[in-house]
PDB file of C-alpha atoms and ligand atoms in Angstrom:
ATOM      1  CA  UNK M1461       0.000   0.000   0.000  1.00  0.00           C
ATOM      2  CA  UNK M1462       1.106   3.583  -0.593  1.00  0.00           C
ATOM      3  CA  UNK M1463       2.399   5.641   2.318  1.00  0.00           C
ATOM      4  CA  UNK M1464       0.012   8.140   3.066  1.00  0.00           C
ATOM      5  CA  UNK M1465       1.317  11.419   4.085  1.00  0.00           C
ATOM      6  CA  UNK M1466      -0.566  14.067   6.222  1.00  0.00           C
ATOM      7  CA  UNK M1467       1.830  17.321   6.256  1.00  0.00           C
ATOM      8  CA  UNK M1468       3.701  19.451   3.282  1.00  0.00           C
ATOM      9  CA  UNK M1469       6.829  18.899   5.749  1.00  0.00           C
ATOM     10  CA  UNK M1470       6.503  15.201   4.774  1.00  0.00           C
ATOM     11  CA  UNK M1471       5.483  15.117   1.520  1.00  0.00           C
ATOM     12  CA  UNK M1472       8.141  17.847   0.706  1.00  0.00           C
ATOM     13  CA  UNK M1473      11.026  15.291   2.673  1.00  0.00           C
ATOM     14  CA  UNK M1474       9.553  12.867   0.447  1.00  0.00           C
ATOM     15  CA  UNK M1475       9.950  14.383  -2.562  1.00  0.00           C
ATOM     16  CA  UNK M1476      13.573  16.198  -2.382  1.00  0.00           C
ATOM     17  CA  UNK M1477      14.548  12.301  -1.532  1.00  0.00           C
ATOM     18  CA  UNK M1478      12.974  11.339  -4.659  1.00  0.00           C
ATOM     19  CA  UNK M1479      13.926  14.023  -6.829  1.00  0.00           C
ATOM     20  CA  UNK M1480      17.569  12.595  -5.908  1.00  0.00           C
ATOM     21  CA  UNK M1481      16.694   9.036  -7.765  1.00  0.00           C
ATOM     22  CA  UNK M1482      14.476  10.211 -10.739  1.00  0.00           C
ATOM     23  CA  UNK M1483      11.403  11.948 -12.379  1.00  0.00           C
ATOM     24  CA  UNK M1484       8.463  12.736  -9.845  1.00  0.00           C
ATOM     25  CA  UNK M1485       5.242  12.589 -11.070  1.00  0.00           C
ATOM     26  CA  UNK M1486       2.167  14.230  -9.169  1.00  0.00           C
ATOM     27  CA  UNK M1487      -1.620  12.987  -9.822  1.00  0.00           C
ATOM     28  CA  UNK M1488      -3.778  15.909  -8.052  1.00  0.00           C
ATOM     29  CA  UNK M1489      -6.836  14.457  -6.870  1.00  0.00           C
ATOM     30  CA  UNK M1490     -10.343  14.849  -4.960  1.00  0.00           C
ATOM     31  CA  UNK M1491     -10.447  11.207  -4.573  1.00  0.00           C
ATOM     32  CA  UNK M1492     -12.939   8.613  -5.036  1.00  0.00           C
ATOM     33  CA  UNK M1493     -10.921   7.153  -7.572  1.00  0.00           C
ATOM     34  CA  UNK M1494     -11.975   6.195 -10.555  1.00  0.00           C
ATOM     35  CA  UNK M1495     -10.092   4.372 -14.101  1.00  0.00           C
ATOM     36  CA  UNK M1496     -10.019   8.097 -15.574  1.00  0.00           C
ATOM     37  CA  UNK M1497      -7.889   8.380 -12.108  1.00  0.00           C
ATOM     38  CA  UNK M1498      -6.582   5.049 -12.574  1.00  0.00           C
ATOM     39  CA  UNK M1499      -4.939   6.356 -16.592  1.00  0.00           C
ATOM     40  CA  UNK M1500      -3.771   9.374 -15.216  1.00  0.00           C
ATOM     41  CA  UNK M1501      -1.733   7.426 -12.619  1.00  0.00           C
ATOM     42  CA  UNK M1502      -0.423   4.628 -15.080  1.00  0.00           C
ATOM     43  CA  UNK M1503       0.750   7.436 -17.417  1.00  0.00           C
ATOM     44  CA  UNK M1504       2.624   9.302 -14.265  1.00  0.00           C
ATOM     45  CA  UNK M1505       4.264   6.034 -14.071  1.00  0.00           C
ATOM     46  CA  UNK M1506       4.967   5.507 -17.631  1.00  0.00           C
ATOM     47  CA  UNK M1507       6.806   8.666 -17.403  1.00  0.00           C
ATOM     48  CA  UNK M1508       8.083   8.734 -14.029  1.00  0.00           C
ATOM     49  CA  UNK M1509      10.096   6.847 -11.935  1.00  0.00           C
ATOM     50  CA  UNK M1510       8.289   8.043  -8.874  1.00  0.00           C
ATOM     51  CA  UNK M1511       4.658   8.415  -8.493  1.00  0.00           C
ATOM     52  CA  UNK M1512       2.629  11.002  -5.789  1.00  0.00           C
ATOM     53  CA  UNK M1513      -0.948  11.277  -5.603  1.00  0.00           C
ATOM     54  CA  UNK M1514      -3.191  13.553  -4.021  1.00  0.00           C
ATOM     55  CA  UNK M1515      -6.435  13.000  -1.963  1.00  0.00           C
ATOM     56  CA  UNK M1516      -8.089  16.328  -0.703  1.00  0.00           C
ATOM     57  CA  UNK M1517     -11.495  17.480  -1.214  1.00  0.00           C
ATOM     58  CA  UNK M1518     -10.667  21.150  -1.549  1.00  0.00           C
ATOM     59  CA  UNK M1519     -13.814  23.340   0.208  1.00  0.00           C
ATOM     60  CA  UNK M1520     -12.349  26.382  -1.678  1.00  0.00           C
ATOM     61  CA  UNK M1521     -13.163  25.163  -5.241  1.00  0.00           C
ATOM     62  CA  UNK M1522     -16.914  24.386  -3.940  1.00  0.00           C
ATOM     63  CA  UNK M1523     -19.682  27.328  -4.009  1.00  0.00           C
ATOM     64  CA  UNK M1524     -21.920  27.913  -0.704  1.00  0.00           C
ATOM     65  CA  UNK M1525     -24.389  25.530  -2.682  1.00  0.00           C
ATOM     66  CA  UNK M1526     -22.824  22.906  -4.056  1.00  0.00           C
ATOM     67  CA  UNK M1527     -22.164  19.487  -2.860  1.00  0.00           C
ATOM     68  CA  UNK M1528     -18.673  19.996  -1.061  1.00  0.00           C
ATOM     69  CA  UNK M1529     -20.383  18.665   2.252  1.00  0.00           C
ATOM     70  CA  UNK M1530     -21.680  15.303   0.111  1.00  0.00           C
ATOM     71  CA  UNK M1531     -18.857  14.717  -2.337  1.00  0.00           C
ATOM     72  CA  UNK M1532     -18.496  10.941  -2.035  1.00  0.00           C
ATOM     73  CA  UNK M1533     -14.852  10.239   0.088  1.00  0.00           C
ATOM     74  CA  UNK M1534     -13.317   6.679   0.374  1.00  0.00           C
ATOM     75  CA  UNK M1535      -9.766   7.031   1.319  1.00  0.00           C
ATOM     76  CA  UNK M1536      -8.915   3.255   2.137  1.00  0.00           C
ATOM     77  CA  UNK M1537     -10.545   2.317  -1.576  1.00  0.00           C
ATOM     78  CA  UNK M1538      -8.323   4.974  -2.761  1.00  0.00           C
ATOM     79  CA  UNK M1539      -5.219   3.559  -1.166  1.00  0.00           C
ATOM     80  CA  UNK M1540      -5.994   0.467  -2.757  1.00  0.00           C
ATOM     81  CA  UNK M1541      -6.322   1.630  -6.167  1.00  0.00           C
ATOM     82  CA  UNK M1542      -3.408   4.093  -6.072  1.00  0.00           C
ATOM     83  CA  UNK M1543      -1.382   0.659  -4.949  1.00  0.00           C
ATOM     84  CA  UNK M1544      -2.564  -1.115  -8.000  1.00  0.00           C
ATOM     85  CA  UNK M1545      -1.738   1.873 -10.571  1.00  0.00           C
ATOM     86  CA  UNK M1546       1.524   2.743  -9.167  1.00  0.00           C
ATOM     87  CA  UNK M1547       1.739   5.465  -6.698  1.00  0.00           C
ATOM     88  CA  UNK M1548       4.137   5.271  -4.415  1.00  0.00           C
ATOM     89  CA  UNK M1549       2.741   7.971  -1.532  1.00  0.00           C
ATOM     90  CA  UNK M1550      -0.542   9.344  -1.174  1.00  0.00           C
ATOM     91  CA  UNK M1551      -0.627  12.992  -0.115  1.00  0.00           C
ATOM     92  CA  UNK M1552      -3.696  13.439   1.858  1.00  0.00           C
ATOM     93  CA  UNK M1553      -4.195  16.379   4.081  1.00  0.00           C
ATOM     94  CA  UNK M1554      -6.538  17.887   6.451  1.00  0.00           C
ATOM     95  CA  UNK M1555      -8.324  20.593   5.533  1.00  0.00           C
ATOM     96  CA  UNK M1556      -6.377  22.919   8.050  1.00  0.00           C
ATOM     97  CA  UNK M1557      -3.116  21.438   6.840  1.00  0.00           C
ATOM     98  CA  UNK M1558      -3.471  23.538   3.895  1.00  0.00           C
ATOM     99  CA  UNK M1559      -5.426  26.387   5.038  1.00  0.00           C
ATOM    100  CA  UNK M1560      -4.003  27.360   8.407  1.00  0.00           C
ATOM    101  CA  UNK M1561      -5.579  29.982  10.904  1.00  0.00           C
ATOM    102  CA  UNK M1562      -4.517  33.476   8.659  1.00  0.00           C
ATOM    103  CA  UNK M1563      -4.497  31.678   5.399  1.00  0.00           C
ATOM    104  CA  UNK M1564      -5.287  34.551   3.571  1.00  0.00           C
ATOM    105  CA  UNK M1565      -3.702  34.281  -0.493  1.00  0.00           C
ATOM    106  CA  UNK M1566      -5.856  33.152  -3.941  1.00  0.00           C
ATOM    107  CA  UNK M1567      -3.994  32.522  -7.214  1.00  0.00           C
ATOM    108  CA  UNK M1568      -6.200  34.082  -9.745  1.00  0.00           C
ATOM    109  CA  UNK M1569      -6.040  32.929 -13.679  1.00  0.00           C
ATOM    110  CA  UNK M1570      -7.279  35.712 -15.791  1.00  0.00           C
ATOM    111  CA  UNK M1571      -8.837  35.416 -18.747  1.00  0.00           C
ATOM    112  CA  UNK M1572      -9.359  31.354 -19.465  1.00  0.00           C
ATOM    113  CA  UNK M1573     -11.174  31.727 -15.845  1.00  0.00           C
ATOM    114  CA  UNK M1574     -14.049  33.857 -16.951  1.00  0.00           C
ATOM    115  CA  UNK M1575     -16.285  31.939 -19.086  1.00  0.00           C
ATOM    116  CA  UNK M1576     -17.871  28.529 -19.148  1.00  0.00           C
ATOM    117  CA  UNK M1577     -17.652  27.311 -15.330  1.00  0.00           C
ATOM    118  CA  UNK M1578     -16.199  30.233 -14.306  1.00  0.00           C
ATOM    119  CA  UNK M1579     -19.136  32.078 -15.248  1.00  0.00           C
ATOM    120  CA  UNK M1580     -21.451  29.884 -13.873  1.00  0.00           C
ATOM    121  CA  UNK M1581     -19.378  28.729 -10.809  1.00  0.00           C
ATOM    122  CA  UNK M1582     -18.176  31.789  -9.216  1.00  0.00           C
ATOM    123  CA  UNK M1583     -14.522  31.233  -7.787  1.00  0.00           C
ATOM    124  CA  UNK M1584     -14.250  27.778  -8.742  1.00  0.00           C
ATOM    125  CA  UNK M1585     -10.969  28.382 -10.647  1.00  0.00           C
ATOM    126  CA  UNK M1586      -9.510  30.357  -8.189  1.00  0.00           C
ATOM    127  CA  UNK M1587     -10.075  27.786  -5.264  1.00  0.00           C
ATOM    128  CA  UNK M1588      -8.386  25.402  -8.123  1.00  0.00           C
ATOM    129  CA  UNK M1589      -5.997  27.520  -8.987  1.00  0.00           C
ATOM    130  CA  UNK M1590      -5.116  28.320  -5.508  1.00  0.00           C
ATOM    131  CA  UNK M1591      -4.846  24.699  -4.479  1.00  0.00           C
ATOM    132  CA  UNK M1592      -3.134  23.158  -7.369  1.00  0.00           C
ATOM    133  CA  UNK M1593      -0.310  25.647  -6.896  1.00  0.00           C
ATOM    134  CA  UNK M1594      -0.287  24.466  -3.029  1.00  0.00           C
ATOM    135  CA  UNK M1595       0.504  21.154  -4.133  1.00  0.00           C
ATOM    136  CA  UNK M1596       2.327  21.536  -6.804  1.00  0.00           C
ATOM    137  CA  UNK M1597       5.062  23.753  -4.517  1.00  0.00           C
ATOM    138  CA  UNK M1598       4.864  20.952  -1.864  1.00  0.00           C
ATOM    139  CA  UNK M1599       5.446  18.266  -4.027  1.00  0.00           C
ATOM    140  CA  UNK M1600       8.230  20.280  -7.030  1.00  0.00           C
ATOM    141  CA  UNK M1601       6.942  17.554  -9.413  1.00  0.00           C
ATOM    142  CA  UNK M1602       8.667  17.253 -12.438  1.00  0.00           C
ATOM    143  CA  UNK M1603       5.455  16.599 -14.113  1.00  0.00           C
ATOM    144  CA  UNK M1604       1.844  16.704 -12.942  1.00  0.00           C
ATOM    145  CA  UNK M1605      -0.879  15.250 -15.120  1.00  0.00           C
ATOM    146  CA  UNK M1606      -4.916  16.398 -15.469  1.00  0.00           C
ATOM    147  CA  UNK M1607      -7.661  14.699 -17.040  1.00  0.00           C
ATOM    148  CA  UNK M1608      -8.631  16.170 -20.374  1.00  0.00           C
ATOM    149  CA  UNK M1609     -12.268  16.227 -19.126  1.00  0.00           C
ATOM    150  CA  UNK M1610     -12.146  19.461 -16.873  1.00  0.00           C
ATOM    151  CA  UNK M1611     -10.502  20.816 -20.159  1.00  0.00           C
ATOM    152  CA  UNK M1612     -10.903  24.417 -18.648  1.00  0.00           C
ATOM    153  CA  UNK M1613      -9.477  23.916 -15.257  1.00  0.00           C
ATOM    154  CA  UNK M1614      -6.429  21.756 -17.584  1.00  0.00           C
ATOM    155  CA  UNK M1615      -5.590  25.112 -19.295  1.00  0.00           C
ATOM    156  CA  UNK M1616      -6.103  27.497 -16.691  1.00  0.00           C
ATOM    157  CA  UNK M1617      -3.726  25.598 -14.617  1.00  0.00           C
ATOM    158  CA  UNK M1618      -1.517  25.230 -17.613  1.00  0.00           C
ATOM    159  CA  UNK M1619      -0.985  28.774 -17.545  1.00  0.00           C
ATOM    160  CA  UNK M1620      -0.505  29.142 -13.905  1.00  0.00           C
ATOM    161  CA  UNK M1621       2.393  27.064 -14.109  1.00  0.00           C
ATOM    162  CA  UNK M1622       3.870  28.986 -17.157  1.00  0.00           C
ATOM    163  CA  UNK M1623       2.703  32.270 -15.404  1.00  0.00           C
ATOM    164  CA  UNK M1624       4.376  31.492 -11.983  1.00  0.00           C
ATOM    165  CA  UNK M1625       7.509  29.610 -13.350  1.00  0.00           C
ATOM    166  CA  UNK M1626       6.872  26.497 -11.501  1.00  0.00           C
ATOM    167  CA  UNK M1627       9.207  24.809 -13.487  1.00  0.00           C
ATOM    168  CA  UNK M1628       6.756  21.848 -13.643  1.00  0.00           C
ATOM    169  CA  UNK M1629       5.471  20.288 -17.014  1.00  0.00           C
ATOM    170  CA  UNK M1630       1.692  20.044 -17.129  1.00  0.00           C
ATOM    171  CA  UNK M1631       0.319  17.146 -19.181  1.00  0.00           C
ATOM    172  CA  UNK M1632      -3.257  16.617 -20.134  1.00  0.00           C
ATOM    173  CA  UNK M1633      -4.798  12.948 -20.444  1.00  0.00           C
ATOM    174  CA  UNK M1634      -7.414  12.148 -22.856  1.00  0.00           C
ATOM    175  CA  UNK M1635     -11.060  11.626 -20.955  1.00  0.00           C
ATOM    176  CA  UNK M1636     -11.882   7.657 -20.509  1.00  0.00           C
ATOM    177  CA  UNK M1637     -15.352   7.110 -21.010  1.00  0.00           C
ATOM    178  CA  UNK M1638     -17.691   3.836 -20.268  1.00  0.00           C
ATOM    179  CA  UNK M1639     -18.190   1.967 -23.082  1.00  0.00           C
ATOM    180  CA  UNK M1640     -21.690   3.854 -23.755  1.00  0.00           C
ATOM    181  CA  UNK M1641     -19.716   7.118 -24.487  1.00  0.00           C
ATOM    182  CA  UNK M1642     -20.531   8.444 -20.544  1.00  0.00           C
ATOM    183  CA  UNK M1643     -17.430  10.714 -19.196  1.00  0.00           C
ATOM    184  CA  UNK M1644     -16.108   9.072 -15.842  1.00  0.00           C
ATOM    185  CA  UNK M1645     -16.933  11.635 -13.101  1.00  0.00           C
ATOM    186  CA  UNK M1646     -16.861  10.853  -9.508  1.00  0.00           C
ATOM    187  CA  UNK M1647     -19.926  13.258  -9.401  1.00  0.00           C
ATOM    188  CA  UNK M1648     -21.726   9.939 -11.827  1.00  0.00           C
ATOM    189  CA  UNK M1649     -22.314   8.380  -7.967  1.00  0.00           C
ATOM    190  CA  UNK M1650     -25.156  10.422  -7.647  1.00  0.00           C
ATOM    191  CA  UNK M1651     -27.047   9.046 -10.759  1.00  0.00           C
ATOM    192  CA  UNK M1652     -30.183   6.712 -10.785  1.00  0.00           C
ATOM    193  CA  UNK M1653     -30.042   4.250 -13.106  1.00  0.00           C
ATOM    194  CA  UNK M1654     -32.750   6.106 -14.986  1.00  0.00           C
ATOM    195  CA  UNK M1655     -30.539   9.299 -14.982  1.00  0.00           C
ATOM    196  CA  UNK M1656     -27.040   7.763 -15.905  1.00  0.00           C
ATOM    197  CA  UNK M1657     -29.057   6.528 -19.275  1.00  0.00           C
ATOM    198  CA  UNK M1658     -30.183  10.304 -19.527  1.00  0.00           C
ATOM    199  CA  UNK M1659     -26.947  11.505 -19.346  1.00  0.00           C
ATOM    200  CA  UNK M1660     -26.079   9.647 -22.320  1.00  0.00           C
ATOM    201  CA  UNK M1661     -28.129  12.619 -24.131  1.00  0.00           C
ATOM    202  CA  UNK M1662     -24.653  14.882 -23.618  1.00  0.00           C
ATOM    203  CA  UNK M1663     -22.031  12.284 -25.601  1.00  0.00           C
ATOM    204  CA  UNK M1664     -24.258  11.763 -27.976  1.00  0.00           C
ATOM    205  CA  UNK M1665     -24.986  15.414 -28.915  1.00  0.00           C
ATOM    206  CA  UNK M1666     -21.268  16.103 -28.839  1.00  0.00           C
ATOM    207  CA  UNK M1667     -20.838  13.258 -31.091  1.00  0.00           C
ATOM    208  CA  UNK M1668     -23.783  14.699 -33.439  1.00  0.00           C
ATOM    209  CA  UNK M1669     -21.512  17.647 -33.759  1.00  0.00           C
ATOM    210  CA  UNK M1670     -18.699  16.041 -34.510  1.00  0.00           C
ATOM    211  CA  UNK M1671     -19.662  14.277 -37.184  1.00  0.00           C
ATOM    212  CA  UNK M1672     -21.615  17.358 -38.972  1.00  0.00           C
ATOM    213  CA  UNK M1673     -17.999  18.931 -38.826  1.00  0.00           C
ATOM    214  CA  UNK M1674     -16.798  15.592 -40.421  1.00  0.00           C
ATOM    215  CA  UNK M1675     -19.109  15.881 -43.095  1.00  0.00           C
ATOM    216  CA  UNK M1676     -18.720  20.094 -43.684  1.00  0.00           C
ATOM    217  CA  UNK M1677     -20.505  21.888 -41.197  1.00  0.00           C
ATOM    218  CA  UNK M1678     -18.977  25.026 -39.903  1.00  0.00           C
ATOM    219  CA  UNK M1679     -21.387  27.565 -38.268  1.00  0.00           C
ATOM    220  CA  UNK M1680     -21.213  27.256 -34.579  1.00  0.00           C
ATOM    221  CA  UNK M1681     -24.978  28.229 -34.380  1.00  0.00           C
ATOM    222  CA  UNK M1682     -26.245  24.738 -35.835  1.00  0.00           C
ATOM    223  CA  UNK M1683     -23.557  22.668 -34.114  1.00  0.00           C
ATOM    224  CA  UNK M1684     -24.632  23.872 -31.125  1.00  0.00           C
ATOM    225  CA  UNK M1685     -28.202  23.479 -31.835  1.00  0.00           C
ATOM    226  CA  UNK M1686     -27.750  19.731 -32.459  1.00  0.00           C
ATOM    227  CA  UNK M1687     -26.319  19.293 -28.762  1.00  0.00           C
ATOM    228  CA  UNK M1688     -29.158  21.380 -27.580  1.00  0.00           C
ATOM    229  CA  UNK M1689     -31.908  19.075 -29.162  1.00  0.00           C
ATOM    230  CA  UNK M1690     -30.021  15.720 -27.513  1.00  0.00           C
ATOM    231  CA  UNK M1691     -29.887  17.787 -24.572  1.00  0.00           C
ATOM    232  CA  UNK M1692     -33.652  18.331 -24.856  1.00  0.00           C
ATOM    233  CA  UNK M1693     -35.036  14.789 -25.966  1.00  0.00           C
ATOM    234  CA  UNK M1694     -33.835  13.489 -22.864  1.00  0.00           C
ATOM    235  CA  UNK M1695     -34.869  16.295 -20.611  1.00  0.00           C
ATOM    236  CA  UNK M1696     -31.291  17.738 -19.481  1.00  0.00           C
ATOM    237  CA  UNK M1697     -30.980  21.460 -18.377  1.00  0.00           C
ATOM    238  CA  UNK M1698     -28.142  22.681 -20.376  1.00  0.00           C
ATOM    239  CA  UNK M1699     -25.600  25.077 -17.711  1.00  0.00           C
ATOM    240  CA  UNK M1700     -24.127  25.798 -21.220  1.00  0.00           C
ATOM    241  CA  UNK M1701     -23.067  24.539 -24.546  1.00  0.00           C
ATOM    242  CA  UNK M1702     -20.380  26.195 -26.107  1.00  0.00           C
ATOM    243  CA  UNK M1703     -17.260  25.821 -29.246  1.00  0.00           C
ATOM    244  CA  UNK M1704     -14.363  28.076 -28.290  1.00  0.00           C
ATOM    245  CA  UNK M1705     -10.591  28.060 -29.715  1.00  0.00           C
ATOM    246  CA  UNK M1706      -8.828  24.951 -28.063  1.00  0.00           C
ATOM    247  CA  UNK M1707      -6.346  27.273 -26.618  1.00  0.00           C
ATOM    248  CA  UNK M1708      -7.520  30.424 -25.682  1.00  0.00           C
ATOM    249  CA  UNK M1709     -11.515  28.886 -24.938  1.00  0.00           C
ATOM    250  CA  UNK M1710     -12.436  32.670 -26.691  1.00  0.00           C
ATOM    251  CA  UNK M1711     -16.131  32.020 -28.159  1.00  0.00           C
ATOM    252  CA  UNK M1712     -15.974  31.300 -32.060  1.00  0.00           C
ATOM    253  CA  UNK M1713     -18.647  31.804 -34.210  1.00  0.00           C
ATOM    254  CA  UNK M1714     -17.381  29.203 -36.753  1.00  0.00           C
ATOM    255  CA  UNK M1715     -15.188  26.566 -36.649  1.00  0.00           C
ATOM    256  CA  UNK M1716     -12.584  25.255 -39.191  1.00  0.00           C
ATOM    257  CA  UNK M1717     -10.037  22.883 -40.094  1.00  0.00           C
ATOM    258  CA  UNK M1718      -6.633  25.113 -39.758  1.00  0.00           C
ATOM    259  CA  UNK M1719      -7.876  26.047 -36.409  1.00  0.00           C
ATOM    260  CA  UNK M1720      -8.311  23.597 -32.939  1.00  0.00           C
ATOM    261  CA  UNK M1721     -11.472  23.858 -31.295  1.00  0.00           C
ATOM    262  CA  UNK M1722     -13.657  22.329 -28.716  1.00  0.00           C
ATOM    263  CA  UNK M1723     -16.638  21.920 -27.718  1.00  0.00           C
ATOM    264  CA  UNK M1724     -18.031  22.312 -24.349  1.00  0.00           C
ATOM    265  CA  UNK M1725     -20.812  21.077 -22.129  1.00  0.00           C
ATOM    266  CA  UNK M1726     -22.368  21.493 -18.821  1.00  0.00           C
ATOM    267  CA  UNK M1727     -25.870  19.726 -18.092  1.00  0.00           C
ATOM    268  CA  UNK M1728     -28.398  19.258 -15.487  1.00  0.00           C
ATOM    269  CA  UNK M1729     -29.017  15.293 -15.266  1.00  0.00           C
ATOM    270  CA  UNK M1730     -32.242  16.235 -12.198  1.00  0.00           C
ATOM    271  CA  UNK M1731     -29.759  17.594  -9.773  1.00  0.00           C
ATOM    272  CA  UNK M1732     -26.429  16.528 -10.869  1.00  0.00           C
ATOM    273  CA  UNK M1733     -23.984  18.970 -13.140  1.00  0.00           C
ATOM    274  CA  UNK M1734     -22.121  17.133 -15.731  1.00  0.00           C
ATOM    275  CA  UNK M1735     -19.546  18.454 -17.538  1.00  0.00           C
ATOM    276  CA  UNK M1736     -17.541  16.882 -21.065  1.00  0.00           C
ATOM    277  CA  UNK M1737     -16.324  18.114 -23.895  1.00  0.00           C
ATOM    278  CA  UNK M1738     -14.675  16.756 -27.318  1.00  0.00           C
ATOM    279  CA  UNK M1739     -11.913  18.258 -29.773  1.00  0.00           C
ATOM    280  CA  UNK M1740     -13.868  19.236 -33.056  1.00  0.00           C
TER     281      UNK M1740
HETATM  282  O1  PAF P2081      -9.870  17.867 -10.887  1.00  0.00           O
HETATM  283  C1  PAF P2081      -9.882  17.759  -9.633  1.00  0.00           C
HETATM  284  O2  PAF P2081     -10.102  16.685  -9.081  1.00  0.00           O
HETATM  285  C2  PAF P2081      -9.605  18.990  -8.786  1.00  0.00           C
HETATM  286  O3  PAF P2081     -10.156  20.120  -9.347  1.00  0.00           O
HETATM  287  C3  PAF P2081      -8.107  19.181  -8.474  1.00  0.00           C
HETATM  288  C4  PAF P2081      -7.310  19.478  -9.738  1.00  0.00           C
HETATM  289  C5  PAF P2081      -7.549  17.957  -7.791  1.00  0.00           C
HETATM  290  C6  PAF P2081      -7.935  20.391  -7.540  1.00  0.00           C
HETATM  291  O4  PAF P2081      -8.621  20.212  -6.352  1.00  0.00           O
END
C-alpha cells in the first residue's frame, strides 16, 4: 500500500529524496478514484520513476451551494487503487493542513477563468488555482498530469504554471469514457439508473456535432443546436453549450479545419452537473 502522508513537511522530505533518484510525477486528486484516475496514474508512471498522488477534497473550489459537504470520500478504496496503478505515496491532508488559521492568499487565472464554469461557478478556478499551486510547490513535481475532461481547469492551470515559473510540465490525459460514451466523473455516484441513461443525451450530442464537422458543417450556431436538441429529448438542463478556440476557450462563431477547437458542455441530469467536452 502507498504511504500516506498528512503534512507538506513530509510530503516535501519525500519528494527532495525522490527528486535525488528520478522523475516525480504528481496525480492531483479529490479522490474517489476512478479508471479516468486510474490512466492518469499509469501514465505518471509511464513517465516517471516516482509516483505522488493527491487525496483532498478542496472546500475552496466548492460554491456555498454545491455538494462539497456530500462529495463521495473513500480514502482506504483509494489507497488500494493508487497501490494497484503505481503510486508510491498518497498525499492526503486535512483541511487545516493547507489552510491554516490566517491563510489569507488566492492565485487568480485571468482570462481562461471567466467563461464557461467560471461564469457559472463563481470562484471555482480560483479555489483550483489556488490549491493546485499548493501542491504543486509541496510536491516540485517534475510533471503533474490532469484529465482532459475538466478541459478548462487543464488550461487554466496550464498557464498558472507557465505564469508562476513552476518549473513543472503540465500534461493533459485524454477523458476515458464507459463503453456507452458516458465521461467518468466521480460526481456519476449520484445518478439513478434512470438518470445515468439520460446523461447519455450529452455524448451523444457532442458526437452529433462532430460528425456534422466531419461531413462540412462550420457555423457554430447549428452545431450547437444539435447538442441542444439531444440535450432536450432526454430532458437535461443545459448550464451551457459552447465551441471556443482549443487554446484560448475565446467564443468562435465558426469553426474550421486550420484552427483547434472544442466543444463544451455542462448539463443538469435532475440535480447533478455534468460536464464533457470533445476536440472538433
Ligand atoms: O480535478 C480535480 O479533481 C480537482 O479540481 C483538483 C485538480 C484535484 C484540484 O482540487
Amino acid at each position: 500500500m502507498p504511504t500516506v502522508l498528512r503534512t507538506v513537511g513530509e510530503v516535501s522530505a519525500w519528494s527532495e529524496r525522490a527528486r535525488r533518484e528520478g522523475r516525480v510525477a504528481l496525480v492531483p486528486t479529490m479522490g474517489f478514484l476512478h479508471e479516468g484516475h486510474l490512466t492518469l496514474l499509469r501514465e505518471a508512471r509511464r513517465r516517471a520513476e516516482r509516483v505522488a498522488a493527491t487525496v483532498f477534497v478542496n472546500p475552496k473550489q466548492f460554491g456555498p451551494n454545491e455538494d462539497f459537504s456530500r462529495y463521495p470520500r473513500d480514502l482506504e478504496g483509494d489507497l488500494r487503487k493508487c497501490d494497484s496503478a503505481g503510486a508510491e505515496v498518497v498525499f492526503a491532508p486535512e483541511e487545516r493542513e493547507l489552510y491554516p488559521a490566517g491563510f489569507q492568499t488566492a492565485v487568480e487565472v485571468g482570462e481562461l477563468s471567466r467563461g464557461l464554469c467560471g461564469e457559472r461557478r463563481p470562484g471555482h478556478f480560483r479555489g483550483v488555482a489556488t490549491v493546485v499551486t499548493k501542491l504543486l510547490c509541496a510536491v516540485r513535481p517534475h510533471l503533474a498530469l490532469f484529465g482532459e475532461k475538466d478541459y478548462q481547469q487543464l488550461q487554466v492551470i496550464r498557464a498558472l504554471a507557465r505564469d508562476l515559473d513552476l518549473g513543472v510540465e503540465i500534461v493533459g490525459v485524454p477523458t476515458v469514457r464507459e463503453p456507452d460514451g458516458l465521461a467518468l466523473s466521480s460526481r456519476n455516484a449520484y445518478l439513478s439508473a434512470e438518470d445515468r441513461k439520460r446523461a447519455l443525451a450529452i455524448h451523444r450530442g457532442m458526437l452529433a456535432a462532430k460528425q456534422r464537422v466531419g461531413a462540412g458543417g462550420r457555423a457554430v450556431r447549428e452545431l450547437v443546436d444539435l447538442v441542444r436538441k439531444s440535450l432536450a429529448s432526454e430532458g437535461l438542463r443545459e448550464d451551457y453549450v459552447e465551441i471556443v478556440d482549443a487554446q484560448t476557450l475565446k467564443s468562435l462563431t465558426s469553426v474550421s479545419p486550420e484552427r483547434p477547437s472544442r466543444l463544451l458542455v455542462a448539463a443538469f441530469v435532475g440535480s447533478t452537473r455534468l460536464i464533457d467536452n470533445i476536440a472538433l
